[in-house]
Structure formats: C-alpha cells, structure tokens
Coordinates of C-alpha atoms and ligand atoms in Angstrom, one line a residue:
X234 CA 62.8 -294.1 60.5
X235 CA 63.1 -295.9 63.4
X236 CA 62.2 -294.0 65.7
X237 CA 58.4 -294.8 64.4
X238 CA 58.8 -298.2 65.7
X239 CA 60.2 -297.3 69.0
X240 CA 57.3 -294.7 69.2
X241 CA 54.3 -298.1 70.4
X242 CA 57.0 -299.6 72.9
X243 CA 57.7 -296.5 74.7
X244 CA 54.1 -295.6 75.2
X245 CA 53.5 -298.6 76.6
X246 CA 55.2 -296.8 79.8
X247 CA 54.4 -292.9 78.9
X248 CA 55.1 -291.2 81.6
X249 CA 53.6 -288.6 79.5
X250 CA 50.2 -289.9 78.9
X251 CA 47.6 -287.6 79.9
X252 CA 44.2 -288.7 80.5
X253 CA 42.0 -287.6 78.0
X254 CA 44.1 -288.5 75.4
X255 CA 44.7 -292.1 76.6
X256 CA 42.5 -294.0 74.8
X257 CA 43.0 -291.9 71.3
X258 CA 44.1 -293.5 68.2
X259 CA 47.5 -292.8 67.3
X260 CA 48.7 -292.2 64.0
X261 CA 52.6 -293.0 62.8
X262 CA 53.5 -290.1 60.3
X263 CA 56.8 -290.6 58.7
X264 CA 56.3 -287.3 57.4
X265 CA 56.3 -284.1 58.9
X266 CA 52.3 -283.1 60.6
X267 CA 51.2 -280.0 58.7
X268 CA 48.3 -278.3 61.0
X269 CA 46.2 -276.0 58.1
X270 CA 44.9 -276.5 54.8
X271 CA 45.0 -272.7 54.0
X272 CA 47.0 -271.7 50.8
X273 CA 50.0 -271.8 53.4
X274 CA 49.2 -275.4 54.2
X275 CA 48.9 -276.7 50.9
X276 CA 52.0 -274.8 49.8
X277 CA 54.2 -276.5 52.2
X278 CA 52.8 -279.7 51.4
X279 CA 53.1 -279.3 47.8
X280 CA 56.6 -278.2 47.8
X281 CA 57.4 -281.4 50.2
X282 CA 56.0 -283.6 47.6
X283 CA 57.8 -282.0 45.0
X284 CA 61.0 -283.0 47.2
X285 CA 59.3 -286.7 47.8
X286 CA 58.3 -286.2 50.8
X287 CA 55.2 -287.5 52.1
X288 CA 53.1 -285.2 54.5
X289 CA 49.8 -284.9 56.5
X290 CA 47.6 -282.0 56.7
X291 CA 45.0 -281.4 59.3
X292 CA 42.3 -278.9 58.9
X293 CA 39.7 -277.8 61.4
X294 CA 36.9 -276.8 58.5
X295 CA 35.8 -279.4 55.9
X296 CA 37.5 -277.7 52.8
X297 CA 40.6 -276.6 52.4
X298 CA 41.2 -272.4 52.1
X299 CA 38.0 -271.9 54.6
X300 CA 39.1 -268.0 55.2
X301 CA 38.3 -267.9 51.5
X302 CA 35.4 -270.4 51.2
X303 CA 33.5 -269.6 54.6
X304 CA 34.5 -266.3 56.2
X305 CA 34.9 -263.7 53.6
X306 CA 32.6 -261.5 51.6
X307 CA 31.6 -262.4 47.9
X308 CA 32.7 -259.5 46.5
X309 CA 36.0 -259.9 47.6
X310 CA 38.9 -260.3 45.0
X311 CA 42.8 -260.7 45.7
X312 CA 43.8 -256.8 46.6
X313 CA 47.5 -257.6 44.7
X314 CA 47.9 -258.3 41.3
X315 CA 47.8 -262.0 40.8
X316 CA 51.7 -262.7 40.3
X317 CA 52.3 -261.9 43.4
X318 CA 49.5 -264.2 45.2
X319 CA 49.9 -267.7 43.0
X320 CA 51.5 -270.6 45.3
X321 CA 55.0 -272.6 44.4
X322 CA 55.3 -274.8 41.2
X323 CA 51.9 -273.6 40.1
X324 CA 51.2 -270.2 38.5
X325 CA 47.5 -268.9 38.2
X326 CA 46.1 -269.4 34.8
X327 CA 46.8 -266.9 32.3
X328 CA 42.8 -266.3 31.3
X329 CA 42.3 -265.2 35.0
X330 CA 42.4 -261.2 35.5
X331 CA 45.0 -259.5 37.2
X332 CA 43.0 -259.4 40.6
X333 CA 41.3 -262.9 40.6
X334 CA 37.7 -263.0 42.5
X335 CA 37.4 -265.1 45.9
X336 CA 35.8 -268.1 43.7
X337 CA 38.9 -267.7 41.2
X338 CA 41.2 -268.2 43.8
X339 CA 39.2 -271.0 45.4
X340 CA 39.3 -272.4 42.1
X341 CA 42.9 -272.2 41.5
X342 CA 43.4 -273.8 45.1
X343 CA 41.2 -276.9 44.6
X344 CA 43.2 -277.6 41.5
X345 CA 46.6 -276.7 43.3
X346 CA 45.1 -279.4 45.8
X347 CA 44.6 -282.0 43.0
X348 CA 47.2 -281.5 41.2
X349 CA 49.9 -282.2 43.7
X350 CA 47.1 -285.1 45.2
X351 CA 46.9 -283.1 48.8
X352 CA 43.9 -284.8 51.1
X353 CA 44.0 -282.9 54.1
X354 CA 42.2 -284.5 57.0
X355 CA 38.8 -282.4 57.3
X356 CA 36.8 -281.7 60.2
X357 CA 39.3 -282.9 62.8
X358 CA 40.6 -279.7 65.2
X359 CA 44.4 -279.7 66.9
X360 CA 43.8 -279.1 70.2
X361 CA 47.5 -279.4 71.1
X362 CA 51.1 -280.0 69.7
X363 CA 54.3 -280.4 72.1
X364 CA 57.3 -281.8 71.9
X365 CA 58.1 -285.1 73.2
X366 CA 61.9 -284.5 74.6
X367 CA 62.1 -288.5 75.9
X368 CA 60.8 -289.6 72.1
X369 CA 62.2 -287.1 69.9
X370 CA 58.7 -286.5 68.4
X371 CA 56.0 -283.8 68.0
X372 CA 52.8 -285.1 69.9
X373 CA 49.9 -283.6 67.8
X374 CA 46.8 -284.2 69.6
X375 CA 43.4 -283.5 67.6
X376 CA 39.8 -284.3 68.3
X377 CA 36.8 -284.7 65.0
X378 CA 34.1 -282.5 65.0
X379 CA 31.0 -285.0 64.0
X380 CA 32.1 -288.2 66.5
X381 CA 34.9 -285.9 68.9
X382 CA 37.0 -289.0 68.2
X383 CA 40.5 -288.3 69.7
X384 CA 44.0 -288.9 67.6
X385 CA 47.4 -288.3 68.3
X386 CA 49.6 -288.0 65.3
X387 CA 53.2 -288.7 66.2
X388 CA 56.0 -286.7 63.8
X389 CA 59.4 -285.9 63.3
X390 CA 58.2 -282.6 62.2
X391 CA 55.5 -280.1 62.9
X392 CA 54.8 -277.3 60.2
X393 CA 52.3 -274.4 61.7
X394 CA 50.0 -273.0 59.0
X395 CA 46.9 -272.1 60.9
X396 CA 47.4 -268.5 59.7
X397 CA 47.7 -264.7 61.1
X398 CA 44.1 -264.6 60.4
X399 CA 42.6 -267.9 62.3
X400 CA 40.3 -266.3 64.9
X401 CA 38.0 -263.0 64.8
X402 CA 38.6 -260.2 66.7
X403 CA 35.6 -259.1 68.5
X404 CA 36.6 -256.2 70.4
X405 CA 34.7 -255.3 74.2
X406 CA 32.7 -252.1 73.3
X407 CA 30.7 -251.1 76.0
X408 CA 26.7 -251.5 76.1
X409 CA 27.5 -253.7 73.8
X410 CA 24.8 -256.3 75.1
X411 CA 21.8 -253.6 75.0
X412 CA 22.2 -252.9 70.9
X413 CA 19.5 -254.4 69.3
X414 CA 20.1 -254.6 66.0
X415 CA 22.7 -257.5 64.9
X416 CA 26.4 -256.7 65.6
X417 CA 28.6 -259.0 63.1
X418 CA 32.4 -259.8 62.3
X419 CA 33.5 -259.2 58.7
X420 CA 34.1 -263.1 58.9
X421 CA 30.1 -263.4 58.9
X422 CA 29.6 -260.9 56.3
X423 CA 28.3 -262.1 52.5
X424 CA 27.0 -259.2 51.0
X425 CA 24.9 -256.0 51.8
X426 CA 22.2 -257.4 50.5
X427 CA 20.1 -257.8 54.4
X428 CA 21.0 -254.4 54.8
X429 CA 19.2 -252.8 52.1
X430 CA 17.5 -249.7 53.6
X431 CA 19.6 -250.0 56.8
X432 CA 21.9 -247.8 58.5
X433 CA 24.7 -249.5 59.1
X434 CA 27.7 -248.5 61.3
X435 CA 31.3 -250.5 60.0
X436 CA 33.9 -250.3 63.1
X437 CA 37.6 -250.4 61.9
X438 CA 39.0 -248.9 58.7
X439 CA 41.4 -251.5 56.8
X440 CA 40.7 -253.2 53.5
X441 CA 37.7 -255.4 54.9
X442 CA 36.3 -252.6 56.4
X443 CA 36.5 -250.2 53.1
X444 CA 35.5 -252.7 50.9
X445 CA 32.0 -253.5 53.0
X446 CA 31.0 -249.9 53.1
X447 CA 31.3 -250.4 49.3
X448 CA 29.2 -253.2 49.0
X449 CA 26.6 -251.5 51.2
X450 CA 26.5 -248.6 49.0
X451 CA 25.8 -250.9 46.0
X452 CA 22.6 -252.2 48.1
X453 CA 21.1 -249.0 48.7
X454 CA 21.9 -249.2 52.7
X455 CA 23.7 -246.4 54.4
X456 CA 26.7 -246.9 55.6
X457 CA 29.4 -244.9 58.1
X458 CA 32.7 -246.0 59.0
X459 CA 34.4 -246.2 62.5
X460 CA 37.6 -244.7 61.7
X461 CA 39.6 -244.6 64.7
X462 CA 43.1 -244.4 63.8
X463 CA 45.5 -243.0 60.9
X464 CA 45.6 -245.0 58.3
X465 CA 47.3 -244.7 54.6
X466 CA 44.5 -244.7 51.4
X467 CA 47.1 -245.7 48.4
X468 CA 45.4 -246.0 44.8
X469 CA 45.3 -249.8 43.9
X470 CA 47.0 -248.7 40.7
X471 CA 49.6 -245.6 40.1
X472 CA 50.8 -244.9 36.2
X473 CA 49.1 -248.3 34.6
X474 CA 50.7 -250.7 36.9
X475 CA 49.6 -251.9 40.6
X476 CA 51.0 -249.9 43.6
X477 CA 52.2 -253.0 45.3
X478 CA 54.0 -253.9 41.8
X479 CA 55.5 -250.3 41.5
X480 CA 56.6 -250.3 45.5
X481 CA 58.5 -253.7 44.9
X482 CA 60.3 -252.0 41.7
X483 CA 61.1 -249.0 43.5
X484 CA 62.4 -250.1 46.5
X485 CA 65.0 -252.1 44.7
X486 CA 66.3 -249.1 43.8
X487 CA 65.7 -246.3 46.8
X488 CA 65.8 -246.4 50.0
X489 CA 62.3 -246.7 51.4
X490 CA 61.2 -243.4 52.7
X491 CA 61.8 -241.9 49.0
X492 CA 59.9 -244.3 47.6
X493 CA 57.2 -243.3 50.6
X494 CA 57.4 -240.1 49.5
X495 CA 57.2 -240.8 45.7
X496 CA 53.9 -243.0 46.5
X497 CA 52.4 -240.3 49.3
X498 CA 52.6 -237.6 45.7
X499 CA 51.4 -239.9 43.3
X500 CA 48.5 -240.8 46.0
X501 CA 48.2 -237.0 47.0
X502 CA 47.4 -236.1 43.0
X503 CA 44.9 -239.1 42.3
X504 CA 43.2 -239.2 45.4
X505 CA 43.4 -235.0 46.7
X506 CA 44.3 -234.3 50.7
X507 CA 42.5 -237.9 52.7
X508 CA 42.6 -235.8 55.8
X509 CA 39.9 -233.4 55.1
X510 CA 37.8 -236.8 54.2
X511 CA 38.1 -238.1 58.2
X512 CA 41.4 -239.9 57.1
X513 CA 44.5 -238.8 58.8
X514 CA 47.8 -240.7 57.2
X515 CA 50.7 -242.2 60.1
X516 CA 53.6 -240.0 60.4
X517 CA 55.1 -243.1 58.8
X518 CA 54.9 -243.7 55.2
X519 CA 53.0 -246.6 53.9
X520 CA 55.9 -249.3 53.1
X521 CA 57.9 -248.1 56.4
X522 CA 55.4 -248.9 57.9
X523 CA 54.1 -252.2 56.6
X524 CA 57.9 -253.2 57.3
X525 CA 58.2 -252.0 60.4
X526 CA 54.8 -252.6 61.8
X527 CA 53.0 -254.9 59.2
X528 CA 49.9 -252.5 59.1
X529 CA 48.7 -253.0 55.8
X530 CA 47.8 -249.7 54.0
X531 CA 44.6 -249.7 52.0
X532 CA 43.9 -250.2 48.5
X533 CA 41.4 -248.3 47.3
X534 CA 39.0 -249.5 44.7
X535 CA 35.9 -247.0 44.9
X536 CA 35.4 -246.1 48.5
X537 CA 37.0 -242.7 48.9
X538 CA 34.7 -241.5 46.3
X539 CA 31.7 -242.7 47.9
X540 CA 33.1 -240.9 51.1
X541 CA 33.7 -237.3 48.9
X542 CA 29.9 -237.5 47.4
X543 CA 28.6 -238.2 51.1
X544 CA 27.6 -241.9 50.7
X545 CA 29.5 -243.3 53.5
X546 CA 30.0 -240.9 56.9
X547 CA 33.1 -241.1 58.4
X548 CA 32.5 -241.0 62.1
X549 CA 35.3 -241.0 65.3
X550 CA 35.4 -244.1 67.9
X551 CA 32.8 -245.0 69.3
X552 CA 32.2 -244.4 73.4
X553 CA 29.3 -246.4 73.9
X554 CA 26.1 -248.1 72.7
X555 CA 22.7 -248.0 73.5
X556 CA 19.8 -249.8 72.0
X557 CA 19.7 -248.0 69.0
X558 CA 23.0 -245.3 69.2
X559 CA 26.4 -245.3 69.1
X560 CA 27.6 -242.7 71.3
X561 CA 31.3 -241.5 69.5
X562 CA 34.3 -240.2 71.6
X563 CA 33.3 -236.3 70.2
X564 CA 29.6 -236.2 72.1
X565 CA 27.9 -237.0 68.8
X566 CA 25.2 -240.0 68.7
X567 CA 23.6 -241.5 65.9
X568 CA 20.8 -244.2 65.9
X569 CA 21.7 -247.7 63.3
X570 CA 20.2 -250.7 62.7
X571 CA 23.5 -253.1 62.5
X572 CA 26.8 -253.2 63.2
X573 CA 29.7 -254.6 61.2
X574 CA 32.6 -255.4 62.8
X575 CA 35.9 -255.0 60.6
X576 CA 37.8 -255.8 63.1
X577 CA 40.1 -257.7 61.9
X578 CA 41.8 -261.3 62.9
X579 CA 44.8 -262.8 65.3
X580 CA 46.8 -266.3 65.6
X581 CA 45.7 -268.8 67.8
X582 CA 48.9 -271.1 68.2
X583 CA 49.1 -270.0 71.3
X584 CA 45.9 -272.0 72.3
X585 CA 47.6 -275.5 70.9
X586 CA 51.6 -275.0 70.9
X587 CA 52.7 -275.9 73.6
X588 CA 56.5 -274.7 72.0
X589 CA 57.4 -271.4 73.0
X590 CA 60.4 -270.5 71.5
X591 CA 59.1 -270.3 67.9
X592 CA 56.4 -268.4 68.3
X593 CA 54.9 -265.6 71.0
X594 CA 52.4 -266.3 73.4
X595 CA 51.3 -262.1 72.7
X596 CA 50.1 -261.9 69.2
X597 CA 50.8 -265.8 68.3
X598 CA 53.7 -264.6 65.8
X599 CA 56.9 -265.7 65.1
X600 CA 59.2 -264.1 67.6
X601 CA 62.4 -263.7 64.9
X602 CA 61.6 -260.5 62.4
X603 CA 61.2 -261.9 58.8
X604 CA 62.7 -263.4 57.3
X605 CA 64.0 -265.4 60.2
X606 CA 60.8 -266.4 61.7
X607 CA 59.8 -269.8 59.6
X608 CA 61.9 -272.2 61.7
X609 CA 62.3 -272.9 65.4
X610 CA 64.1 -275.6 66.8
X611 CA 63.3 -279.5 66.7
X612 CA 61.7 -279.9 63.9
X613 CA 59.3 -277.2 64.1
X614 CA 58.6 -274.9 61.3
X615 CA 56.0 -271.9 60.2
X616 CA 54.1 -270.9 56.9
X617 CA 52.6 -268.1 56.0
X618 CA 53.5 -265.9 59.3
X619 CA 55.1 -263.1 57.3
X620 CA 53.0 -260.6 57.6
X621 CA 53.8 -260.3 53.7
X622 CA 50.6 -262.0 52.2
X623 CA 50.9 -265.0 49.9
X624 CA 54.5 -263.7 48.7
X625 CA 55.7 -264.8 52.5
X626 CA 53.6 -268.0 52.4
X627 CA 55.7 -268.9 48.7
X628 CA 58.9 -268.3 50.6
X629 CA 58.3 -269.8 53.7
X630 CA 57.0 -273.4 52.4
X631 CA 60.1 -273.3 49.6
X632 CA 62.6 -272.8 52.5
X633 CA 60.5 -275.1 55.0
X634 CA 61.0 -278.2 52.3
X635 CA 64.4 -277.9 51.0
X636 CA 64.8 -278.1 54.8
X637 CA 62.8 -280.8 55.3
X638 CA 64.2 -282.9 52.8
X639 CA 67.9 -283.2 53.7
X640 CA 67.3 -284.5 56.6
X641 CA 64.4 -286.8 55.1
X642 CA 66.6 -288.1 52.6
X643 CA 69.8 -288.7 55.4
X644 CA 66.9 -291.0 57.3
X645 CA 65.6 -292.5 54.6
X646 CA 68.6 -293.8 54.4
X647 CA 68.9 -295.7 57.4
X648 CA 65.3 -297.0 55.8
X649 CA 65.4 -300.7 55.9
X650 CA 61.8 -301.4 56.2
X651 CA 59.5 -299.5 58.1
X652 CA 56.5 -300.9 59.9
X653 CA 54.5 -299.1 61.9
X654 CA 53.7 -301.1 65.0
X655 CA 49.8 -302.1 65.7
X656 CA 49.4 -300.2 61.6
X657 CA 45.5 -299.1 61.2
X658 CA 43.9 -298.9 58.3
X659 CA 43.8 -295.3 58.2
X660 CA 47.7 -295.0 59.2
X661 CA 48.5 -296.5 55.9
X662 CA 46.1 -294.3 53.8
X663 CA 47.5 -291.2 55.7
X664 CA 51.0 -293.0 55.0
X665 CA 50.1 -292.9 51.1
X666 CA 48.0 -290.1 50.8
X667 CA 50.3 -286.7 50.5
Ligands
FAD978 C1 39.7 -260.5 53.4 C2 41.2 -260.9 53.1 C3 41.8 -260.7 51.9 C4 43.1 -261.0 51.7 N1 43.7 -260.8 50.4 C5 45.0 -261.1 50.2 C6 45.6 -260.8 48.9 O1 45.0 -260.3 48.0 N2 46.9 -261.2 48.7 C7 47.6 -261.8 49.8 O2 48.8 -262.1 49.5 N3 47.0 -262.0 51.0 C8 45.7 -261.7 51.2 N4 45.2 -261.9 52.5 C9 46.0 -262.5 53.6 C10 45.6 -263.9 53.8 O3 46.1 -264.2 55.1 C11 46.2 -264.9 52.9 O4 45.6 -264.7 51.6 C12 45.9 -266.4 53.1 O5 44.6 -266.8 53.3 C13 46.7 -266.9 54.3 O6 46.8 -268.3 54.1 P1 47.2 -269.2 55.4 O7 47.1 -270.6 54.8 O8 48.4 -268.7 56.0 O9 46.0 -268.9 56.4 P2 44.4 -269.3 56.3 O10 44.0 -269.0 54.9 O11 43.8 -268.5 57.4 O12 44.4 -270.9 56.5 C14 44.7 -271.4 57.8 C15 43.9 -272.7 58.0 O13 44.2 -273.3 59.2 C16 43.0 -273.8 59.8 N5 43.2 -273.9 61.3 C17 43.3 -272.9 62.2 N6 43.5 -273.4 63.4 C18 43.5 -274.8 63.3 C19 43.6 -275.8 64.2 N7 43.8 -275.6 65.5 N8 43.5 -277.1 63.8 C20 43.3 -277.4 62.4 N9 43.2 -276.4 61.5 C21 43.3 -275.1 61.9 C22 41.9 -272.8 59.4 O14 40.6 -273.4 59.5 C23 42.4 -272.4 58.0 O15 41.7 -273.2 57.0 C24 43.9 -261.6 52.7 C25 43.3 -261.8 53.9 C26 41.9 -261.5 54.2 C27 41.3 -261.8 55.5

C-alpha cells in the first residue's frame, strides 16, 4: 500500500487540484470507499470484512437504510417473502413473519450494522468520484451537511451503492403550479391518516402506488388511481406459497413464457379478468418482462378488491390540472383535494461519477445486462443495480469482495508498514473503524 504514501507528495504538485476542493481534508483509505449505507452498502462492506478487509462507507442521511427509515410509508412491509430479501452471512430471524414490516427490516439492518461493526460516515454527501489516471486512485470528494466541511477520500477502490431508487421522480404535469391542494411524492407519504375525508388522486400504478390507495381506504379518504399504462396484477401468493417463490421454482424448470402463462391462469382464476377493472396486462408476461425490462409486476395484497367494490376509481392520465380538477386524457374532470405522486425513483450517479464506462449517463444504470453489470474497470464496482431487489444486492456485494480481496491480500503483501503521511485523527478511526 504504497501508493497511500505517494498519494501527499504528489498533491503537493496536483495538476488536478480544483479550487473548491483545495483546502478539503483528505482522507487515506486503504480500503476500498463505499458511497451508501443502504442494505446494498452495508452488504458490501460486511462481506469485505468477512474477507478482512477494511472499508469506509459514506452516507448522505444520518442512518443507515434511509429509503426505509425516512422515505417510505409505515404500512409498508417487504413485498417477497423474507428468504429472499435477508443480506450475506446474516439470515433474518426466524420469529420474524414471512413478509417482515418496514421497522422489522430496519431492525434486522441496525443489527446487520452492529454485528459486522459497520459506522458509516453520516451526514456527509459525495458530490463527486473520478479517477485519478496520474495516481492510480479514486478521488471521492464529499461535503457535511451541518458545517459543509469538504473531504476528499483517496482509494484504491470505489464501490457504488447509492441505489436505483436514490432520487424522486416528480414528473412535469401541466397546471401543475395552480393545484391547490398539496401534491406529494410517495417518498413523503406516512400514512392516510391527513387524508381522512379527502379525495385523493394517486398518479402511477406500481406497488407504491397500489399499496397507498389501500392505506387511504383504511382512513376513510377516497382515493382514485392514475393508471396510465398496462401493468401485470399477480396475487402475492398462488397455491400456499409466494408467487415470486413459485416463479423462481418454475423457471428452473420451463422456459419462461410457460411459466408466464402458468402464472397469467393461476392469476386469471384468483383475481377474474383485471381488464374490465381499468387494468390492461403488457402483451408480455410478467417474468419476461421483469427480465427483459425490469418493470416490476404488482403484488397484490387487498387493492383489486377495493377497486371491484368501487372504493378506489381507476381513472386514465391525466391532461391537465386546475385548481381543484384533474382534467384526464378521455375529457372527463374530477375536483380532489391532494395529490399523491407514485411515481416512482431513478439513480443519481450520474450527478457524482465522473466514470462513464460502468454506468449510463441515461437512467444511471449499469450499462452491461445482469449479471455483468457489478464491475467496471479500475477498481470500480456496483451493488444493488440489478434491478432484482435485495436478491441482486446479495450477489453483487459476494462477487464485489471475493474481488476485492485477491488483490487486497496480493498488496498486503508488499505491506511493510504503512503510514499515512500528515495521519489525522479521524484518518485513523476511519482506518480502524469498518
Ligand atoms: C417502497 C419500496 C419497497 C421495496 N420492497 C422491496 C422488497 O420487498 N424486496 C426487495 O428485494 N426489494 C425491495 N425494494 C427495492 C429496494 O431498492 C431495496 O429494498 C433496497 O432498499 C435497495 O438498497 P440499496 O442499498 O441498493 O439502495 P437504498 O436503500 O436506496 O440505499 C442507498 C443509500 O445511498 C445513499 N446515497 C445516495 N446518494 C448518495 C450520495 N451522493 N452520497 C452519499 N450517500 C448517498 C442514500 O441516502 C441511501 O441511504 C423496495 C423499494 C421500495 C422503494
């Protein structure tokens, strides 16, 4: 590791040095620089200290899992079966239910975090990460929310798990700006209990969006849903087993557009003909199409029968607002008092990576199909990009250490002793810490 000592001596004449970062502390990681203490995050770093390998975690929020802890509703639970959402070298305990509730699994991932002693550093933002060709190192520059004190962690290795979900999308609907009743993201959503009494309109139709009109309903507001495009309704469970379980069985088996078809009958008998409920189905069948697309088909627990007895509306898109309507694509308009947008979320590595290769600057995905799309070149790695849930994140940080540690353990041993020049206080705690 010595390229951590020539690190100081070649800053002294960075060529690189841009100004706002010139007078930021800097931060020797022998380590690889993990940006995101989401489950993907902590997995990564778990499985690296599993290997020996020592690793720091940044994080934006001040907890770690803040989807979970700050932007998602309190009725939310895990939508698959627990087996297939528990993290590396830890599996959920057996006295949880088979769909653990948000608090559960927040639960489950503060202990995950203690257990394999991960202290992310809170409240501190990564504003950008490139690749230092002339040092061999990833430059990750953050600033802290409280002070905006400046750092720039220097790394071997850079492992991106800030998540497919990491910014809200708020799409541009026009008279957007005259509505005068509130018009809030999912992300921002607790419960319906502010709605009670309140006709609320819920814009996009995936789990987040299904799952709200439900809570409404159990408020006594009155919901309708935006339903815009086809969309698969799959029971969450077929035959006494989960759907997602039975579809991983079957597929093992048959080729995937029989098992479409087997789960398109099953859903057609529990659930009766979606179409004549607002709900047209993709020409594509539901694990085609997750594969091919990574549109996630919904799993119902309880909304379709609120749509049959008439407690939730199912309306078309909408053309236009005004400051009470929505005016929808068919000529029909229909006063509400708030607006829930279930919109849905997106990457932003594009806004901080300066890397190209691994990732697109479109959709801030890897570029390479899974499962090919969890390493790039020079160190740089990603978690949790799958499009596959908390099954790809498993994967991804399993692969991303056995990685890691052969060439970790090939350094190491050109180890003699390692001193990081002009050492801070806080460089050795970060150096000790994960
Ligand atoms: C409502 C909902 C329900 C879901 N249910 C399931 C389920 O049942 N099963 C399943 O497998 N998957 C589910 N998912 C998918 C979900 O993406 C994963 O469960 C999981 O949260 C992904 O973990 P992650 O660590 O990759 O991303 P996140 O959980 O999004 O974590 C990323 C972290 O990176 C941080 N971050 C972002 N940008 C920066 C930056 N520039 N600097 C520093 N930190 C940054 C964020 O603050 C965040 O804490 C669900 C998703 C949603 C939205």
């Amino acid at each position: 590791m010595d390229y951590l000592r020539e690190v100081e001596g070649k800053r002294v004449h960075d060529p690189f040095g841009d100004k706002m970062f010139k007078n930021a502390r800097r931060v020797c990681v022998p380590g690889p620089v993990i940006v995101g203490a989401g489950p993907s995050g902590l997995a990564a770093a778990a499985c690296l200290r599993e290997r020996g390998v020592p690793s720091v975690i940044i994080e934006r929020a001040n907890c770690i899992a803040s989807l979970w802890q700050l932007k998602s509703y309190t009725r939310l639970r895990l939508h698959l079966p627990k087996e297939f959402c528990q993290l590396p070298l830890m599996p959920f305990p057996t006295e949880f239910p088979t769909y653990p509730s948000k608090q559960q699994f927040v639960d489950y991932l503060e202990a995950y975090a203690k257990r394999f002693d991960l202290n992310p550093q809170f409240n501190e933002t990564v504003e950008s990460a490139e690749y230092d060709h002339s040092l061999g190192l990833w430059r990750v520059k953050t600033k802290a929310l409280f002070n905006k004190e400046e750092t720039e962690y220097v790394s071997r290795w850079l492992v991106v798990a800030t998540g497919e979900n990491a910014e809200a999308v708020v799409p541009g609907i026009e008279g957007m700006d005259e509505f005068v009743g509130p018009i809030v993201h999912t992300s921002s959503y607790k419960s319906g209990d502010v709605f009670r009494g309140k006709r609320v309109l819920v814009v996009g139709c995936g789990n987040s969006g299904m799952e709200v009109c439900l809570d409404l309903c159990n408020y006594n507001a009155t919901p309708s849903l935006v339903v815009r495009d086809t969309v698969h309704v799959l029971p969450r469970e077929m035959l006494g087993v989960s759907t997602f379980g039975l579809s991983m069985w079957l597929i093992k088996w048959l080729h995937v557009r029989y098992v479409d078809q087997f789960l398109l009958l099953l859903s057609w008998f529990m659930l009766g003909d979606t179409t004549k409920l607002g709900l047209d189905r993709p020409k594509i069948g539901p694990i085609e199409l997750k594969m091919t697309s990574g549109k996630t088909p919904v799993l119902d627990v309880g909304t379709l029968a609120k749509i049959r007895s008439g407690s939730i509306k199912v309306c078309p898109g909408i053309k236009r607002l005004s400051r009470h309507t929505a005016h929808f694509v068919d000529g029909r308009a229909e006063d509400f008092d708030a607006i829930i947008l279930a919109t849905g979320y997106k990457s932003n590595v594009p806004s901080w990576l300066k890397d190209r290769d691994l990732f697109s600057e479109k959709d801030g995905l890897p570029k390479k199909a899974f499962p090919n799309g969890w390493k790039g070149e020079y160190g740089l790695y990603s978690v949790g990009f799958t499009k596959r849930g908390l099954l790809g994140t498993s994967m991804d940080a399993k692969k991303i250490a056995q990685d890691i540690e052969l060439l970790w353990k090939a350094e190491s041993k050109h180890l003699t002793a390692f001193i990081c020049p002009q050492p801070s206080s806080q460089h050795h705690q970060l150096m000790s810490k994960n």
